[in-house]
């Protein structure tokens, strides 16, 4: 009886080893799934009569699925990272020039693979384009502004104070900024522990290529949501 039990155990061990080996061989024969892939496509376009603003890699960039749902997006959304720049492409001769290089930790998240069309507003002789790399966020959406005038493109800064110049600003998700009576009205981001949300009012200075802060209102989050729903 003891010998029979030992034989059964040996046979079980051999069969288990063979099954594991077959499973490993099957897995090794499957094509490798790569989350990251090289992607040098244009990610955003700003259309103008004199040319186009393009967000594209300055060198290499990669894309991958976001991977998990969160306040940054859905699992099926796509994420791009790399060395990106805003480029101006002239309609007259097709030449390209770099307008601005984005920060090193720059990331794009969008629900679709197609390029985003930038929002366009006109202030006097300047057409201003807003580029928002991520379509949603936990607290604030990075927002970059660019201008086109006289066939040339340039970055637009935000002057919060004479000695405080921002290259970009965060705006509250799902509360896109508005342009009213020559002012750009932008709702700032919101984080845990904040009692108020800043609502900024800017006017454009064509000489400085800058949005100059005119005033800041502080609004309770509940009141802001109520106003937005109305």
Coordinates of C-alpha atoms in Angstrom, one line a residue:
X1 CA 0.0 0.0 0.0
X2 CA 2.8 2.3 0.9
X3 CA 4.6 1.6 -2.4
X4 CA 1.4 2.3 -4.3
X5 CA 1.0 5.6 -2.6
X6 CA 4.5 6.6 -3.4
X7 CA 4.0 5.7 -7.1
X8 CA 0.9 7.8 -7.3
X9 CA 2.7 10.8 -5.8
X10 CA 5.6 10.5 -8.2
X11 CA 3.2 10.2 -11.1
X12 CA 1.3 13.3 -9.9
X13 CA 4.5 15.3 -9.7
X14 CA 5.6 14.3 -13.2
X15 CA 2.2 15.2 -14.7
X16 CA 2.2 18.6 -12.8
X17 CA 5.7 19.4 -14.1
X18 CA 4.7 18.6 -17.7
X19 CA 1.6 20.7 -17.4
X20 CA 3.6 23.7 -16.1
X21 CA 6.1 23.3 -18.8
X22 CA 3.4 23.3 -21.5
X23 CA 1.8 26.4 -20.0
X24 CA 5.1 28.2 -20.0
X25 CA 5.8 27.3 -23.6
X26 CA 2.3 28.6 -24.6
X27 CA 2.9 31.9 -22.8
X28 CA 6.3 32.4 -24.3
X29 CA 4.9 31.8 -27.8
X30 CA 2.3 34.6 -27.3
X31 CA 3.3 38.1 -28.7
X32 CA 4.6 40.5 -26.0
X33 CA 2.1 43.2 -25.1
X34 CA 3.8 46.6 -25.0
X35 CA 2.1 49.3 -23.1
X36 CA 4.4 52.1 -24.4
X37 CA 4.8 52.7 -28.0
X38 CA 6.6 55.4 -29.9
X39 CA 4.2 58.0 -31.2
X40 CA 5.4 61.2 -32.9
X41 CA 2.0 62.4 -34.1
X42 CA 0.6 65.9 -33.8
X43 CA -1.5 66.1 -30.6
X44 CA -3.2 69.5 -31.0
X45 CA -3.9 72.0 -33.8
X46 CA -4.7 75.7 -33.8
X47 CA -6.0 76.8 -37.2
X48 CA -5.3 80.3 -38.5
X49 CA -5.6 82.1 -41.8
X50 CA -1.8 82.5 -41.9
X51 CA -0.8 79.0 -40.8
X52 CA -1.2 76.5 -38.0
X53 CA -0.1 76.0 -34.4
X54 CA 0.9 72.4 -33.8
X55 CA 1.7 70.5 -30.6
X56 CA 4.2 67.9 -31.6
X57 CA 7.3 66.0 -30.3
X58 CA 10.5 68.0 -30.6
X59 CA 12.3 64.6 -30.6
X60 CA 10.8 61.3 -29.4
X61 CA 7.5 60.7 -27.6
X62 CA 5.5 57.6 -26.4
X63 CA 1.9 56.8 -25.9
X64 CA 0.2 54.2 -23.6
X65 CA -3.2 53.5 -22.2
X66 CA -3.9 55.3 -19.0
X67 CA -4.3 51.9 -17.4
X68 CA -6.6 52.6 -14.4
X69 CA -9.7 54.8 -14.0
X70 CA -9.2 57.9 -11.7
X71 CA -10.0 61.6 -11.6
X72 CA -7.2 61.9 -14.3
X73 CA -9.3 59.9 -16.8
X74 CA -10.8 56.5 -17.8
X75 CA -8.8 53.3 -18.1
X76 CA -9.3 53.4 -21.9
X77 CA -7.9 57.0 -22.2
X78 CA -4.5 57.5 -23.8
X79 CA -1.5 59.2 -22.3
X80 CA 1.4 60.8 -24.2
X81 CA 4.7 61.9 -22.7
X82 CA 8.0 63.0 -24.1
X83 CA 9.8 66.1 -25.4
X84 CA 7.0 68.3 -26.8
X85 CA 6.9 71.7 -28.3
X86 CA 4.4 74.2 -29.8
X87 CA 5.3 74.8 -33.4
X88 CA 4.1 77.5 -35.9
X89 CA 3.7 76.3 -39.4
X90 CA 3.5 79.2 -41.9
X91 CA 0.9 78.9 -44.7
X92 CA 3.0 81.0 -47.1
X93 CA 6.1 78.7 -47.3
X94 CA 5.3 75.7 -45.1
X95 CA 8.3 76.4 -42.8
X96 CA 8.1 75.5 -39.1
X97 CA 9.5 77.4 -36.1
X98 CA 9.4 76.5 -32.4
X99 CA 7.2 78.8 -30.4
X100 CA 7.7 77.2 -27.0
X101 CA 9.1 74.0 -25.5
X102 CA 6.8 72.4 -22.9
X103 CA 8.1 71.4 -19.4
X104 CA 10.0 68.1 -18.9
X105 CA 7.1 66.6 -16.9
X106 CA 4.6 67.6 -19.5
X107 CA 1.8 64.9 -20.0
X108 CA -1.1 64.7 -22.4
X109 CA -4.2 62.7 -21.6
X110 CA -7.1 62.5 -24.0
X111 CA -10.0 60.0 -24.6
X112 CA -9.2 59.7 -28.3
X113 CA -6.2 59.4 -30.6
X114 CA -7.2 62.3 -32.9
X115 CA -5.5 65.7 -32.4
X116 CA -7.4 68.2 -30.2
X117 CA -8.5 71.5 -31.8
X118 CA -7.4 74.4 -29.6
X119 CA -9.9 77.0 -28.5
X120 CA -9.6 80.3 -30.3
X121 CA -10.4 83.9 -29.1
X122 CA -9.7 87.3 -30.6
X123 CA -8.4 90.3 -28.7
X124 CA -7.9 93.3 -31.0
X125 CA -5.3 92.3 -33.6
X126 CA -4.4 89.1 -31.9
X127 CA -5.9 85.7 -32.2
X128 CA -5.3 83.8 -28.9
X129 CA -5.3 80.0 -28.7
X130 CA -5.8 78.0 -25.4
X131 CA -4.1 74.6 -25.2
X132 CA -5.2 72.2 -22.4
X133 CA -3.1 69.0 -22.5
X134 CA -5.4 67.0 -20.2
X135 CA -9.2 66.9 -20.6
X136 CA -9.9 66.3 -16.9
X137 CA -8.0 66.4 -13.6
X138 CA -8.4 66.1 -9.9
X139 CA -7.8 69.7 -9.0
X140 CA -6.8 71.9 -12.0
X141 CA -6.2 71.7 -15.7
X142 CA -2.9 73.1 -17.0
X143 CA -3.7 75.8 -19.6
X144 CA -1.2 77.4 -22.0
X145 CA -2.0 80.5 -24.1
X146 CA -0.5 81.4 -27.5
X147 CA -1.0 84.3 -29.8
X148 CA -0.9 84.8 -33.5
X149 CA -0.6 88.3 -35.1
X150 CA 1.0 89.6 -38.2
X151 CA 1.8 86.1 -39.4
X152 CA 3.9 85.3 -36.3
X153 CA 3.1 83.1 -33.3
X154 CA 4.3 83.6 -29.7
X155 CA 3.6 82.4 -26.2
X156 CA 1.4 84.5 -23.9
X157 CA 2.3 84.8 -20.3
X158 CA 0.0 85.6 -17.3
X159 CA 1.1 88.6 -15.2
X160 CA -0.4 88.1 -11.8
X161 CA 1.8 90.9 -10.4
X162 CA 4.5 93.0 -12.1
X163 CA 7.1 90.7 -10.4
X164 CA 5.1 87.5 -10.8
X165 CA 4.8 86.1 -14.3
X166 CA 3.3 82.7 -15.0
X167 CA 3.9 80.7 -18.2
X168 CA 0.6 78.8 -17.7
X169 CA -2.3 78.6 -15.3
X170 CA -4.6 76.0 -13.8
X171 CA -8.3 76.2 -14.3
X172 CA -11.1 74.2 -12.6
X173 CA -12.1 71.1 -14.5
X174 CA -15.5 71.4 -16.2
X175 CA -15.5 75.2 -15.8
X176 CA -13.9 76.4 -19.1
X177 CA -12.9 80.1 -19.1
X178 CA -15.0 82.7 -20.8
X179 CA -14.3 85.9 -22.7
X180 CA -16.6 88.8 -21.9
X181 CA -16.3 92.5 -22.7
X182 CA -12.6 92.1 -23.6
X183 CA -11.8 90.2 -20.4
X184 CA -10.7 86.6 -20.0
X185 CA -12.5 85.2 -16.9
X186 CA -10.9 82.0 -15.6
X187 CA -11.8 79.9 -12.6
X188 CA -8.8 78.6 -10.7
X189 CA -8.2 75.1 -9.4
X190 CA -9.6 73.7 -6.2
X191 CA -8.0 71.3 -3.6
X192 CA -8.9 69.8 -0.3
X193 CA -9.0 72.3 2.5
X194 CA -9.7 75.3 0.4
X195 CA -12.6 77.4 1.6
X196 CA -12.7 79.5 -1.6
X197 CA -11.9 79.3 -5.3
X198 CA -10.2 82.1 -7.1
X199 CA -11.9 83.6 -10.1
X200 CA -9.5 85.7 -12.2
X201 CA -10.2 88.5 -14.6
X202 CA -7.5 89.3 -17.2
X203 CA -7.0 91.9 -20.0
X204 CA -4.6 91.3 -22.9
X205 CA -1.6 93.6 -23.3
X206 CA -0.5 93.3 -27.0
X207 CA 2.9 95.0 -26.3
X208 CA 3.8 92.6 -23.5
X209 CA 2.2 89.5 -25.1
X210 CA 0.7 88.9 -21.7
X211 CA -2.6 88.6 -19.9
X212 CA -2.6 91.2 -17.1
X213 CA -4.6 90.3 -14.0
X214 CA -7.2 93.0 -13.3
X215 CA -9.0 91.5 -10.3
X216 CA -9.5 88.3 -8.3
X217 CA -12.8 87.2 -6.8
X218 CA -13.1 84.5 -4.2
X219 CA -16.1 82.3 -4.5
X220 CA -17.4 79.4 -2.3
X221 CA -17.3 76.1 -4.2
X222 CA -21.0 75.5 -3.6
X223 CA -21.9 79.0 -5.0
X224 CA -19.8 78.4 -8.0
X225 CA -21.4 75.1 -8.9
X226 CA -24.9 76.7 -8.4
X227 CA -23.9 79.6 -10.7
X228 CA -22.6 77.1 -13.3
X229 CA -25.8 75.1 -13.2
X230 CA -27.9 78.2 -13.8

